[in-house]
PDB file of C-alpha atoms in Angstrom:
ATOM      1  CA  UNK A   1    -248.378 -23.579 -30.578  1.00 90.00           C
ATOM      2  CA  UNK A   2    -246.886 -20.094 -30.816  1.00 93.00           C
ATOM      3  CA  UNK A   3    -243.797 -19.158 -32.831  1.00 94.00           C
ATOM      4  CA  UNK A   4    -243.213 -15.968 -30.862  1.00 95.00           C
ATOM      5  CA  UNK A   5    -239.584 -15.813 -29.742  1.00 95.00           C
ATOM      6  CA  UNK A   6    -239.069 -13.948 -26.472  1.00 96.00           C
ATOM      7  CA  UNK A   7    -235.556 -13.318 -25.051  1.00 93.00           C
ATOM      8  CA  UNK A   8    -234.660 -15.260 -21.888  1.00 94.00           C
ATOM      9  CA  UNK A   9    -234.017 -12.014 -20.032  1.00 94.00           C
ATOM     10  CA  UNK A  10    -236.729  -9.496 -20.809  1.00 93.00           C
ATOM     11  CA  UNK A  11    -236.053  -5.779 -20.277  1.00 96.00           C
ATOM     12  CA  UNK A  12    -238.591  -3.842 -18.252  1.00 97.00           C
ATOM     13  CA  UNK A  13    -241.392  -2.139 -20.201  1.00 97.00           C
ATOM     14  CA  UNK A  14    -239.817   1.225 -19.386  1.00 97.00           C
ATOM     15  CA  UNK A  15    -236.459   0.105 -20.791  1.00 98.00           C
ATOM     16  CA  UNK A  16    -238.156  -1.024 -23.987  1.00 98.00           C
ATOM     17  CA  UNK A  17    -240.086   2.246 -24.180  1.00 98.00           C
ATOM     18  CA  UNK A  18    -236.882   4.261 -23.856  1.00 98.00           C
ATOM     19  CA  UNK A  19    -235.114   2.163 -26.510  1.00 97.00           C
ATOM     20  CA  UNK A  20    -238.049   2.654 -28.874  1.00 98.00           C
ATOM     21  CA  UNK A  21    -237.991   6.403 -28.295  1.00 97.00           C
ATOM     22  CA  UNK A  22    -234.273   6.493 -29.107  1.00 97.00           C
ATOM     23  CA  UNK A  23    -234.932   4.465 -32.281  1.00 97.00           C
ATOM     24  CA  UNK A  24    -237.330   7.189 -33.435  1.00 96.00           C
ATOM     25  CA  UNK A  25    -234.869  10.044 -32.903  1.00 91.00           C
ATOM     26  CA  UNK A  26    -232.409  11.400 -35.451  1.00 80.00           C
ATOM     27  CA  UNK A  27    -232.519  11.241 -39.207  1.00 82.00           C
ATOM     28  CA  UNK A  28    -234.921   8.408 -39.895  1.00 88.00           C
ATOM     29  CA  UNK A  29    -236.229   5.620 -37.726  1.00 95.00           C
ATOM     30  CA  UNK A  30    -234.047   2.684 -36.732  1.00 97.00           C
ATOM     31  CA  UNK A  31    -236.682   0.268 -37.986  1.00 97.00           C
ATOM     32  CA  UNK A  32    -234.702  -2.885 -37.293  1.00 97.00           C
ATOM     33  CA  UNK A  33    -234.389  -1.916 -33.638  1.00 97.00           C
ATOM     34  CA  UNK A  34    -238.148  -1.336 -33.425  1.00 98.00           C
ATOM     35  CA  UNK A  35    -238.787  -4.760 -34.950  1.00 98.00           C
ATOM     36  CA  UNK A  36    -236.230  -6.424 -32.698  1.00 97.00           C
ATOM     37  CA  UNK A  37    -238.118  -5.160 -29.656  1.00 98.00           C
ATOM     38  CA  UNK A  38    -241.805  -5.386 -30.569  1.00 98.00           C
ATOM     39  CA  UNK A  39    -241.668  -8.595 -32.637  1.00 98.00           C
ATOM     40  CA  UNK A  40    -240.260 -10.412 -29.609  1.00 97.00           C
ATOM     41  CA  UNK A  41    -242.760  -9.399 -26.923  1.00 97.00           C
ATOM     42  CA  UNK A  42    -246.078 -11.069 -26.140  1.00 95.00           C
ATOM     43  CA  UNK A  43    -249.421  -9.319 -25.926  1.00 94.00           C
ATOM     44  CA  UNK A  44    -249.169  -8.461 -22.231  1.00 94.00           C
ATOM     45  CA  UNK A  45    -245.617  -7.145 -22.644  1.00 96.00           C
ATOM     46  CA  UNK A  46    -246.597  -5.020 -25.651  1.00 97.00           C
ATOM     47  CA  UNK A  47    -249.472  -3.540 -23.662  1.00 96.00           C
ATOM     48  CA  UNK A  48    -247.162  -2.599 -20.783  1.00 97.00           C
ATOM     49  CA  UNK A  49    -244.635  -1.057 -23.180  1.00 98.00           C
ATOM     50  CA  UNK A  50    -247.391   1.101 -24.664  1.00 98.00           C
ATOM     51  CA  UNK A  51    -248.483   2.229 -21.201  1.00 98.00           C
ATOM     52  CA  UNK A  52    -244.932   3.144 -20.187  1.00 98.00           C
ATOM     53  CA  UNK A  53    -244.261   4.899 -23.482  1.00 98.00           C
ATOM     54  CA  UNK A  54    -247.324   7.107 -23.087  1.00 98.00           C
ATOM     55  CA  UNK A  55    -246.543   7.835 -19.438  1.00 97.00           C
ATOM     56  CA  UNK A  56    -242.889   8.675 -20.105  1.00 97.00           C
ATOM     57  CA  UNK A  57    -243.128  10.567 -23.387  1.00 97.00           C
ATOM     58  CA  UNK A  58    -246.733  11.882 -23.342  1.00 97.00           C
ATOM     59  CA  UNK A  59    -247.413  10.294 -26.691  1.00 97.00           C
ATOM     60  CA  UNK A  60    -249.192   7.173 -27.883  1.00 98.00           C
ATOM     61  CA  UNK A  61    -246.744   4.596 -29.186  1.00 98.00           C
ATOM     62  CA  UNK A  62    -249.249   3.632 -31.875  1.00 97.00           C
ATOM     63  CA  UNK A  63    -249.336   7.205 -33.196  1.00 97.00           C
ATOM     64  CA  UNK A  64    -245.557   7.499 -33.193  1.00 97.00           C
ATOM     65  CA  UNK A  65    -245.200   4.213 -35.060  1.00 97.00           C
ATOM     66  CA  UNK A  66    -247.783   5.424 -37.568  1.00 96.00           C
ATOM     67  CA  UNK A  67    -245.547   8.458 -38.260  1.00 96.00           C
ATOM     68  CA  UNK A  68    -242.286   6.501 -38.412  1.00 96.00           C
ATOM     69  CA  UNK A  69    -243.297   3.380 -40.351  1.00 97.00           C
ATOM     70  CA  UNK A  70    -244.731   3.090 -43.829  1.00 96.00           C
ATOM     71  CA  UNK A  71    -246.524   0.738 -46.206  1.00 96.00           C
ATOM     72  CA  UNK A  72    -247.190  -2.873 -45.339  1.00 97.00           C
ATOM     73  CA  UNK A  73    -244.916  -2.788 -42.293  1.00 98.00           C
ATOM     74  CA  UNK A  74    -246.988   0.034 -40.829  1.00 97.00           C
ATOM     75  CA  UNK A  75    -250.201  -1.978 -41.339  1.00 97.00           C
ATOM     76  CA  UNK A  76    -248.701  -5.136 -39.844  1.00 98.00           C
ATOM     77  CA  UNK A  77    -247.201  -3.384 -36.821  1.00 98.00           C
ATOM     78  CA  UNK A  78    -250.427  -1.499 -36.185  1.00 96.00           C
ATOM     79  CA  UNK A  79    -252.300  -4.807 -35.883  1.00 97.00           C
ATOM     80  CA  UNK A  80    -249.526  -6.473 -33.887  1.00 98.00           C
ATOM     81  CA  UNK A  81    -249.646  -3.860 -31.116  1.00 97.00           C
ATOM     82  CA  UNK A  82    -253.166  -4.902 -30.131  1.00 95.00           C
ATOM     83  CA  UNK A  83    -254.255  -7.822 -27.960  1.00 93.00           C
ATOM     84  CA  UNK A  84    -256.145 -10.544 -29.923  1.00 93.00           C
ATOM     85  CA  UNK A  85    -259.763  -9.465 -29.221  1.00 95.00           C
ATOM     86  CA  UNK A  86    -259.003  -5.796 -29.943  1.00 95.00           C
ATOM     87  CA  UNK A  87    -257.199  -6.810 -33.134  1.00 96.00           C
ATOM     88  CA  UNK A  88    -260.101  -9.014 -34.263  1.00 97.00           C
ATOM     89  CA  UNK A  89    -262.595  -6.260 -33.481  1.00 97.00           C
ATOM     90  CA  UNK A  90    -260.565  -3.802 -35.564  1.00 96.00           C
ATOM     91  CA  UNK A  91    -260.406  -6.212 -38.525  1.00 97.00           C
ATOM     92  CA  UNK A  92    -264.129  -6.983 -38.336  1.00 97.00           C
ATOM     93  CA  UNK A  93    -265.097  -3.326 -37.971  1.00 97.00           C
ATOM     94  CA  UNK A  94    -263.105  -2.439 -41.082  1.00 95.00           C
ATOM     95  CA  UNK A  95    -264.589  -5.400 -42.961  1.00 96.00           C
ATOM     96  CA  UNK A  96    -268.112  -4.160 -42.153  1.00 95.00           C
ATOM     97  CA  UNK A  97    -267.653  -0.625 -43.474  1.00 91.00           C
ATOM     98  CA  UNK A  98    -270.751   0.568 -45.374  1.00 86.00           C
ATOM     99  CA  UNK A  99    -270.508  -0.080 -49.084  1.00 79.00           C
ATOM    100  CA  UNK A 100    -267.128  -1.828 -48.946  1.00 75.00           C
ATOM    101  CA  UNK A 101    -267.743  -4.979 -46.918  1.00 76.00           C
ATOM    102  CA  UNK A 102    -264.761  -7.344 -47.008  1.00 90.00           C
ATOM    103  CA  UNK A 103    -266.507 -10.711 -46.695  1.00 92.00           C
ATOM    104  CA  UNK A 104    -263.231 -12.619 -46.904  1.00 93.00           C
ATOM    105  CA  UNK A 105    -261.699 -10.846 -43.892  1.00 95.00           C
ATOM    106  CA  UNK A 106    -265.017 -10.941 -42.049  1.00 96.00           C
ATOM    107  CA  UNK A 107    -265.513 -14.678 -42.490  1.00 97.00           C
ATOM    108  CA  UNK A 108    -261.902 -15.551 -41.657  1.00 96.00           C
ATOM    109  CA  UNK A 109    -262.034 -13.445 -38.482  1.00 96.00           C
ATOM    110  CA  UNK A 110    -265.361 -14.823 -37.228  1.00 98.00           C
ATOM    111  CA  UNK A 111    -265.756 -18.384 -38.510  1.00 98.00           C
ATOM    112  CA  UNK A 112    -262.234 -19.463 -37.491  1.00 97.00           C
ATOM    113  CA  UNK A 113    -262.593 -18.284 -33.890  1.00 97.00           C
ATOM    114  CA  UNK A 114    -263.650 -20.318 -30.851  1.00 96.00           C
ATOM    115  CA  UNK A 115    -266.802 -19.412 -28.887  1.00 96.00           C
ATOM    116  CA  UNK A 116    -264.714 -17.881 -26.088  1.00 96.00           C
ATOM    117  CA  UNK A 117    -262.709 -15.818 -28.587  1.00 97.00           C
ATOM    118  CA  UNK A 118    -265.942 -14.591 -30.166  1.00 97.00           C
ATOM    119  CA  UNK A 119    -267.333 -13.585 -26.762  1.00 97.00           C
ATOM    120  CA  UNK A 120    -264.289 -11.409 -26.112  1.00 97.00           C
ATOM    121  CA  UNK A 121    -264.401 -10.000 -29.647  1.00 98.00           C
ATOM    122  CA  UNK A 122    -268.030  -8.939 -29.154  1.00 98.00           C
ATOM    123  CA  UNK A 123    -267.273  -7.345 -25.779  1.00 98.00           C
ATOM    124  CA  UNK A 124    -264.385  -5.303 -27.189  1.00 98.00           C
ATOM    125  CA  UNK A 125    -266.346  -4.408 -30.337  1.00 98.00           C
ATOM    126  CA  UNK A 126    -269.202  -3.017 -28.252  1.00 98.00           C
ATOM    127  CA  UNK A 127    -266.820  -1.114 -25.978  1.00 98.00           C
ATOM    128  CA  UNK A 128    -264.671   0.397 -28.730  1.00 97.00           C
ATOM    129  CA  UNK A 129    -267.294   1.178 -31.368  1.00 97.00           C
ATOM    130  CA  UNK A 130    -270.439   1.705 -29.245  1.00 97.00           C
ATOM    131  CA  UNK A 131    -272.390  -0.676 -31.434  1.00 96.00           C
ATOM    132  CA  UNK A 132    -272.990  -4.388 -31.159  1.00 97.00           C
ATOM    133  CA  UNK A 133    -271.398  -6.718 -33.682  1.00 98.00           C
ATOM    134  CA  UNK A 134    -274.789  -8.310 -34.248  1.00 98.00           C
ATOM    135  CA  UNK A 135    -276.358  -4.952 -35.135  1.00 97.00           C
ATOM    136  CA  UNK A 136    -273.656  -4.121 -37.670  1.00 96.00           C
ATOM    137  CA  UNK A 137    -273.892  -7.558 -39.281  1.00 97.00           C
ATOM    138  CA  UNK A 138    -277.664  -7.108 -39.508  1.00 96.00           C
ATOM    139  CA  UNK A 139    -277.275  -3.702 -41.176  1.00 95.00           C
ATOM    140  CA  UNK A 140    -274.384  -4.396 -43.539  1.00 95.00           C
ATOM    141  CA  UNK A 141    -274.953  -7.972 -44.717  1.00 95.00           C
ATOM    142  CA  UNK A 142    -277.792  -9.829 -46.392  1.00 95.00           C
ATOM    143  CA  UNK A 143    -279.139 -13.251 -47.286  1.00 97.00           C
ATOM    144  CA  UNK A 144    -277.906 -16.562 -45.940  1.00 98.00           C
ATOM    145  CA  UNK A 145    -274.458 -15.059 -45.380  1.00 97.00           C
ATOM    146  CA  UNK A 146    -275.996 -12.679 -42.832  1.00 97.00           C
ATOM    147  CA  UNK A 147    -278.158 -15.397 -41.273  1.00 98.00           C
ATOM    148  CA  UNK A 148    -275.210 -17.733 -40.730  1.00 98.00           C
ATOM    149  CA  UNK A 149    -272.847 -15.109 -39.298  1.00 98.00           C
ATOM    150  CA  UNK A 150    -275.561 -13.785 -36.988  1.00 98.00           C
ATOM    151  CA  UNK A 151    -276.284 -17.302 -35.754  1.00 98.00           C
ATOM    152  CA  UNK A 152    -272.575 -18.035 -35.398  1.00 98.00           C
ATOM    153  CA  UNK A 153    -271.813 -15.005 -33.204  1.00 98.00           C
ATOM    154  CA  UNK A 154    -274.935 -15.331 -31.026  1.00 97.00           C
ATOM    155  CA  UNK A 155    -275.313 -19.087 -30.440  1.00 96.00           C
ATOM    156  CA  UNK A 156    -273.414 -20.634 -27.495  1.00 94.00           C
ATOM    157  CA  UNK A 157    -271.338 -23.632 -28.558  1.00 96.00           C
ATOM    158  CA  UNK A 158    -269.538 -26.292 -26.565  1.00 95.00           C
ATOM    159  CA  UNK A 159    -265.733 -26.107 -26.852  1.00 94.00           C
ATOM    160  CA  UNK A 160    -264.745 -29.452 -25.347  1.00 93.00           C
ATOM    161  CA  UNK A 161    -263.664 -32.698 -27.036  1.00 94.00           C
ATOM    162  CA  UNK A 162    -266.672 -34.834 -26.073  1.00 96.00           C
ATOM    163  CA  UNK A 163    -269.359 -35.737 -28.573  1.00 95.00           C
ATOM    164  CA  UNK A 164    -272.390 -38.006 -28.958  1.00 97.00           C
ATOM    165  CA  UNK A 165    -271.927 -40.510 -31.845  1.00 97.00           C
ATOM    166  CA  UNK A 166    -275.690 -40.911 -32.214  1.00 98.00           C
ATOM    167  CA  UNK A 167    -276.221 -37.179 -32.755  1.00 98.00           C
ATOM    168  CA  UNK A 168    -273.244 -37.110 -35.113  1.00 98.00           C
ATOM    169  CA  UNK A 169    -274.903 -39.714 -37.337  1.00 98.00           C
ATOM    170  CA  UNK A 170    -278.232 -37.885 -37.140  1.00 98.00           C
ATOM    171  CA  UNK A 171    -276.661 -34.591 -38.225  1.00 98.00           C
ATOM    172  CA  UNK A 172    -274.828 -36.247 -41.119  1.00 98.00           C
ATOM    173  CA  UNK A 173    -278.194 -37.614 -42.326  1.00 97.00           C
ATOM    174  CA  UNK A 174    -279.929 -34.261 -41.831  1.00 98.00           C
ATOM    175  CA  UNK A 175    -277.289 -32.451 -43.881  1.00 98.00           C
ATOM    176  CA  UNK A 176    -277.583 -35.024 -46.665  1.00 97.00           C
ATOM    177  CA  UNK A 177    -281.358 -34.615 -46.717  1.00 97.00           C
ATOM    178  CA  UNK A 178    -280.989 -30.824 -46.654  1.00 96.00           C
ATOM    179  CA  UNK A 179    -278.575 -30.827 -49.576  1.00 95.00           C
ATOM    180  CA  UNK A 180    -277.650 -33.587 -51.957  1.00 94.00           C
ATOM    181  CA  UNK A 181    -280.764 -35.706 -51.475  1.00 93.00           C
ATOM    182  CA  UNK A 182    -283.254 -33.034 -52.485  1.00 89.00           C
ATOM    183  CA  UNK A 183    -283.833 -30.605 -55.309  1.00 91.00           C
ATOM    184  CA  UNK A 184    -282.667 -27.276 -53.979  1.00 90.00           C
ATOM    185  CA  UNK A 185    -280.996 -26.741 -50.613  1.00 94.00           C
ATOM    186  CA  UNK A 186    -282.414 -26.325 -47.127  1.00 96.00           C
ATOM    187  CA  UNK A 187    -280.028 -23.543 -46.064  1.00 97.00           C
ATOM    188  CA  UNK A 188    -281.711 -23.209 -42.666  1.00 97.00           C
ATOM    189  CA  UNK A 189    -280.653 -26.723 -41.688  1.00 98.00           C
ATOM    190  CA  UNK A 190    -277.049 -26.002 -42.646  1.00 98.00           C
ATOM    191  CA  UNK A 191    -277.154 -22.774 -40.635  1.00 98.00           C
ATOM    192  CA  UNK A 192    -278.648 -24.535 -37.616  1.00 98.00           C
ATOM    193  CA  UNK A 193    -276.092 -27.350 -37.466  1.00 98.00           C
ATOM    194  CA  UNK A 194    -273.044 -25.245 -38.361  1.00 98.00           C
ATOM    195  CA  UNK A 195    -273.871 -22.518 -35.831  1.00 98.00           C
ATOM    196  CA  UNK A 196    -274.961 -24.758 -32.948  1.00 98.00           C
ATOM    197  CA  UNK A 197    -272.524 -27.669 -32.972  1.00 98.00           C
ATOM    198  CA  UNK A 198    -268.929 -27.752 -31.700  1.00 98.00           C
ATOM    199  CA  UNK A 199    -265.851 -28.047 -33.898  1.00 98.00           C
ATOM    200  CA  UNK A 200    -265.248 -31.552 -32.587  1.00 98.00           C
ATOM    201  CA  UNK A 201    -268.795 -32.525 -33.489  1.00 98.00           C
ATOM    202  CA  UNK A 202    -268.584 -31.058 -37.014  1.00 98.00           C
ATOM    203  CA  UNK A 203    -265.316 -32.869 -37.694  1.00 98.00           C
ATOM    204  CA  UNK A 204    -267.016 -36.127 -36.673  1.00 98.00           C
ATOM    205  CA  UNK A 205    -270.032 -35.296 -38.852  1.00 98.00           C
ATOM    206  CA  UNK A 206    -267.684 -34.867 -41.805  1.00 98.00           C
ATOM    207  CA  UNK A 207    -266.173 -38.312 -41.149  1.00 98.00           C
ATOM    208  CA  UNK A 208    -269.643 -39.843 -40.864  1.00 98.00           C
ATOM    209  CA  UNK A 209    -270.661 -38.162 -44.118  1.00 98.00           C
ATOM    210  CA  UNK A 210    -267.648 -39.621 -45.916  1.00 97.00           C
ATOM    211  CA  UNK A 211    -268.408 -43.077 -44.529  1.00 97.00           C
ATOM    212  CA  UNK A 212    -272.014 -42.920 -45.703  1.00 97.00           C
ATOM    213  CA  UNK A 213    -271.683 -41.175 -49.065  1.00 96.00           C
ATOM    214  CA  UNK A 214    -268.119 -41.759 -50.232  1.00 96.00           C
ATOM    215  CA  UNK A 215    -267.153 -38.074 -50.323  1.00 96.00           C
ATOM    216  CA  UNK A 216    -266.672 -35.247 -47.882  1.00 96.00           C
ATOM    217  CA  UNK A 217    -269.190 -32.774 -46.551  1.00 97.00           C
ATOM    218  CA  UNK A 218    -266.971 -30.106 -48.127  1.00 97.00           C
ATOM    219  CA  UNK A 219    -267.714 -31.513 -51.576  1.00 97.00           C
ATOM    220  CA  UNK A 220    -271.423 -31.420 -50.805  1.00 97.00           C
ATOM    221  CA  UNK A 221    -271.209 -27.790 -49.653  1.00 98.00           C
ATOM    222  CA  UNK A 222    -269.409 -26.799 -52.843  1.00 97.00           C
ATOM    223  CA  UNK A 223    -272.116 -28.522 -54.875  1.00 96.00           C
ATOM    224  CA  UNK A 224    -275.129 -27.216 -52.992  1.00 96.00           C
ATOM    225  CA  UNK A 225    -274.212 -23.644 -51.992  1.00 96.00           C
ATOM    226  CA  UNK A 226    -272.505 -20.600 -53.467  1.00 96.00           C
ATOM    227  CA  UNK A 227    -270.989 -17.192 -52.770  1.00 96.00           C
ATOM    228  CA  UNK A 228    -270.230 -15.862 -49.314  1.00 96.00           C
ATOM    229  CA  UNK A 229    -272.554 -18.412 -47.689  1.00 97.00           C
ATOM    230  CA  UNK A 230    -270.518 -21.257 -49.161  1.00 98.00           C
ATOM    231  CA  UNK A 231    -267.293 -19.595 -48.010  1.00 97.00           C
ATOM    232  CA  UNK A 232    -268.697 -19.272 -44.472  1.00 98.00           C
ATOM    233  CA  UNK A 233    -269.643 -22.958 -44.314  1.00 98.00           C
ATOM    234  CA  UNK A 234    -266.320 -24.101 -45.763  1.00 98.00           C
ATOM    235  CA  UNK A 235    -264.371 -21.937 -43.311  1.00 98.00           C
ATOM    236  CA  UNK A 236    -266.258 -23.352 -40.323  1.00 98.00           C
ATOM    237  CA  UNK A 237    -265.814 -26.924 -41.567  1.00 98.00           C
ATOM    238  CA  UNK A 238    -262.130 -26.567 -42.479  1.00 98.00           C
ATOM    239  CA  UNK A 239    -261.313 -24.974 -39.130  1.00 98.00           C
ATOM    240  CA  UNK A 240    -263.137 -27.842 -37.426  1.00 98.00           C
ATOM    241  CA  UNK A 241    -261.287 -30.570 -39.319  1.00 97.00           C
ATOM    242  CA  UNK A 242    -257.784 -29.106 -39.772  1.00 98.00           C
ATOM    243  CA  UNK A 243    -257.308 -25.440 -38.810  1.00 97.00           C
ATOM    244  CA  UNK A 244    -253.546 -25.473 -39.457  1.00 98.00           C
ATOM    245  CA  UNK A 245    -254.070 -26.654 -43.036  1.00 98.00           C
ATOM    246  CA  UNK A 246    -256.835 -24.079 -43.510  1.00 98.00           C
ATOM    247  CA  UNK A 247    -254.488 -21.210 -42.632  1.00 98.00           C
ATOM    248  CA  UNK A 248    -251.583 -22.760 -44.556  1.00 98.00           C
ATOM    249  CA  UNK A 249    -253.741 -22.705 -47.700  1.00 97.00           C
ATOM    250  CA  UNK A 250    -254.737 -19.087 -47.096  1.00 97.00           C
ATOM    251  CA  UNK A 251    -251.082 -18.127 -46.764  1.00 97.00           C
ATOM    252  CA  UNK A 252    -250.287 -19.977 -49.969  1.00 96.00           C
ATOM    253  CA  UNK A 253    -253.062 -18.173 -51.861  1.00 95.00           C
ATOM    254  CA  UNK A 254    -251.956 -14.803 -50.496  1.00 95.00           C
ATOM    255  CA  UNK A 255    -248.498 -15.267 -52.067  1.00 94.00           C
ATOM    256  CA  UNK A 256    -249.345 -17.262 -55.191  1.00 86.00           C
ATOM    257  CA  UNK A 257    -249.484 -15.754 -58.667  1.00 71.00           C
ATOM    258  CA  UNK A 258    -248.824 -12.183 -59.746  1.00 66.00           C
ATOM    259  CA  UNK A 259    -248.619  -9.878 -56.751  1.00 69.00           C
ATOM    260  CA  UNK A 260    -249.080 -10.603 -53.073  1.00 78.00           C
ATOM    261  CA  UNK A 261    -252.361 -10.222 -51.153  1.00 93.00           C
ATOM    262  CA  UNK A 262    -250.601  -8.404 -48.355  1.00 95.00           C
ATOM    263  CA  UNK A 263    -253.670  -7.613 -46.259  1.00 94.00           C
ATOM    264  CA  UNK A 264    -254.487 -11.311 -46.086  1.00 95.00           C
ATOM    265  CA  UNK A 265    -250.878 -12.306 -45.463  1.00 97.00           C
ATOM    266  CA  UNK A 266    -250.568  -9.779 -42.642  1.00 97.00           C
ATOM    267  CA  UNK A 267    -253.891 -10.781 -41.126  1.00 97.00           C
ATOM    268  CA  UNK A 268    -252.994 -14.471 -40.867  1.00 97.00           C
ATOM    269  CA  UNK A 269    -249.394 -14.049 -39.707  1.00 98.00           C
ATOM    270  CA  UNK A 270    -250.215 -11.436 -37.080  1.00 98.00           C
ATOM    271  CA  UNK A 271    -253.330 -13.151 -35.702  1.00 97.00           C
ATOM    272  CA  UNK A 272    -251.911 -16.707 -35.593  1.00 97.00           C
ATOM    273  CA  UNK A 273    -248.326 -16.108 -34.385  1.00 97.00           C
ATOM    274  CA  UNK A 274    -249.274 -16.360 -30.710  1.00 95.00           C
ATOM    275  CA  UNK A 275    -251.771 -19.207 -31.260  1.00 95.00           C
ATOM    276  CA  UNK A 276    -250.821 -21.930 -33.752  1.00 96.00           C
ATOM    277  CA  UNK A 277    -248.263 -20.641 -36.277  1.00 97.00           C
ATOM    278  CA  UNK A 278    -245.930 -23.550 -35.453  1.00 97.00           C
ATOM    279  CA  UNK A 279    -248.575 -26.047 -36.593  1.00 97.00           C
ATOM    280  CA  UNK A 280    -249.407 -23.900 -39.626  1.00 98.00           C
ATOM    281  CA  UNK A 281    -245.742 -24.035 -40.678  1.00 97.00           C
ATOM    282  CA  UNK A 282    -245.772 -27.834 -40.413  1.00 97.00           C
ATOM    283  CA  UNK A 283    -248.995 -28.042 -42.454  1.00 98.00           C
ATOM    284  CA  UNK A 284    -247.552 -25.673 -45.071  1.00 97.00           C
ATOM    285  CA  UNK A 285    -244.401 -27.745 -45.486  1.00 97.00           C
ATOM    286  CA  UNK A 286    -246.349 -31.018 -45.733  1.00 97.00           C
ATOM    287  CA  UNK A 287    -248.755 -29.572 -48.289  1.00 97.00           C
ATOM    288  CA  UNK A 288    -246.357 -27.615 -50.502  1.00 97.00           C
ATOM    289  CA  UNK A 289    -242.961 -29.237 -49.932  1.00 96.00           C
ATOM    290  CA  UNK A 290    -241.144 -26.085 -48.892  1.00 95.00           C
ATOM    291  CA  UNK A 291    -240.976 -23.942 -45.760  1.00 97.00           C
ATOM    292  CA  UNK A 292    -243.377 -21.048 -45.325  1.00 97.00           C
ATOM    293  CA  UNK A 293    -240.380 -18.805 -44.656  1.00 97.00           C
ATOM    294  CA  UNK A 294    -239.087 -19.429 -48.200  1.00 96.00           C
ATOM    295  CA  UNK A 295    -242.322 -18.109 -49.695  1.00 95.00           C
ATOM    296  CA  UNK A 296    -242.286 -15.046 -47.432  1.00 96.00           C
ATOM    297  CA  UNK A 297    -238.669 -14.297 -48.390  1.00 95.00           C
ATOM    298  CA  UNK A 298    -239.562 -14.554 -52.077  1.00 94.00           C
ATOM    299  CA  UNK A 299    -242.748 -12.487 -51.985  1.00 94.00           C
ATOM    300  CA  UNK A 300    -241.936  -9.687 -49.523  1.00 95.00           C
ATOM    301  CA  UNK A 301    -239.038  -7.310 -49.046  1.00 95.00           C
ATOM    302  CA  UNK A 302    -237.235  -4.935 -46.724  1.00 97.00           C
ATOM    303  CA  UNK A 303    -238.267  -4.342 -43.130  1.00 97.00           C
ATOM    304  CA  UNK A 304    -241.732  -5.744 -43.894  1.00 97.00           C
ATOM    305  CA  UNK A 305    -240.130  -9.104 -44.690  1.00 97.00           C
ATOM    306  CA  UNK A 306    -237.908  -8.798 -41.606  1.00 97.00           C
ATOM    307  CA  UNK A 307    -240.939  -8.274 -39.369  1.00 98.00           C
ATOM    308  CA  UNK A 308    -242.987 -11.166 -40.796  1.00 98.00           C
ATOM    309  CA  UNK A 309    -240.038 -13.570 -40.559  1.00 97.00           C
ATOM    310  CA  UNK A 310    -239.438 -12.497 -36.956  1.00 97.00           C
ATOM    311  CA  UNK A 311    -243.006 -13.512 -36.107  1.00 97.00           C
ATOM    312  CA  UNK A 312    -243.023 -16.745 -38.107  1.00 97.00           C
ATOM    313  CA  UNK A 313    -239.670 -17.918 -36.712  1.00 94.00           C
ATOM    314  CA  UNK A 314    -237.186 -20.356 -38.141  1.00 85.00           C
ATOM    315  CA  UNK A 315    -237.782 -22.829 -40.955  1.00 77.00           C
ATOM    316  CA  UNK A 316    -239.787 -25.933 -40.103  1.00 63.00           C
TER     317      UNK A 316
END
């Protein structure tokens, strides 16, 4: 469920474009006015505003915002302007840069997405960067991490709620045999099951694993695998069993300790606001005993804080 707050009476895209242009004029940008407009429009509305702005003022809104805004707010607003598949493609493309691969951003942006979301991501990636996502993963990554992500973005998976209890039990046994039961790990079996089976199925496999072995499949993955491959598997499993809690924990880590991992904080808030931020806020409160908004207020400042809080909405 989204936390995006849209006014009951929405101005036309041209009206918003004109107001934004006025906010840019004079000595300094009226940043609060920019936030008040763009943080309260959905993806379709933001797209129309950008079209009207370019038509009316012969300038890309994204370029003007890049000139007027700074720091973390600039990064967050730049992502927010895009529709979800374009945004994901941009994050993934940056994460796959030669020599500086960001496996954390890459895994979070691929392994937490549904098959239909991944199809759109791949289409936009190909269109915008004239290269297939699969090709760039093949070139930039290696090992089981590469094998799993390649399988995950190329294998069709069912998205519905139905499952076969018999196959669930079989897969739980296969994963046990591929991991904890043997010396060494059969990574190929983990890749096959995690890339081919639906989220509903994997959640049921986890329950069957607990029933049979007294601990979760997550514990087995932590024991039997390592590095980016382990992170891939854990991300897929956690998003299958409790995606809201998965993102709540990421948000907590991004603001815990000395300094804030702003890239990660921005990525989660911006990409989940129009999907399930309401449920993430509930999961955060249940897990940590305080509202997500309190942590954001403590760990961010200025217009950057204002923008994030506008997206997240009121306290749970």
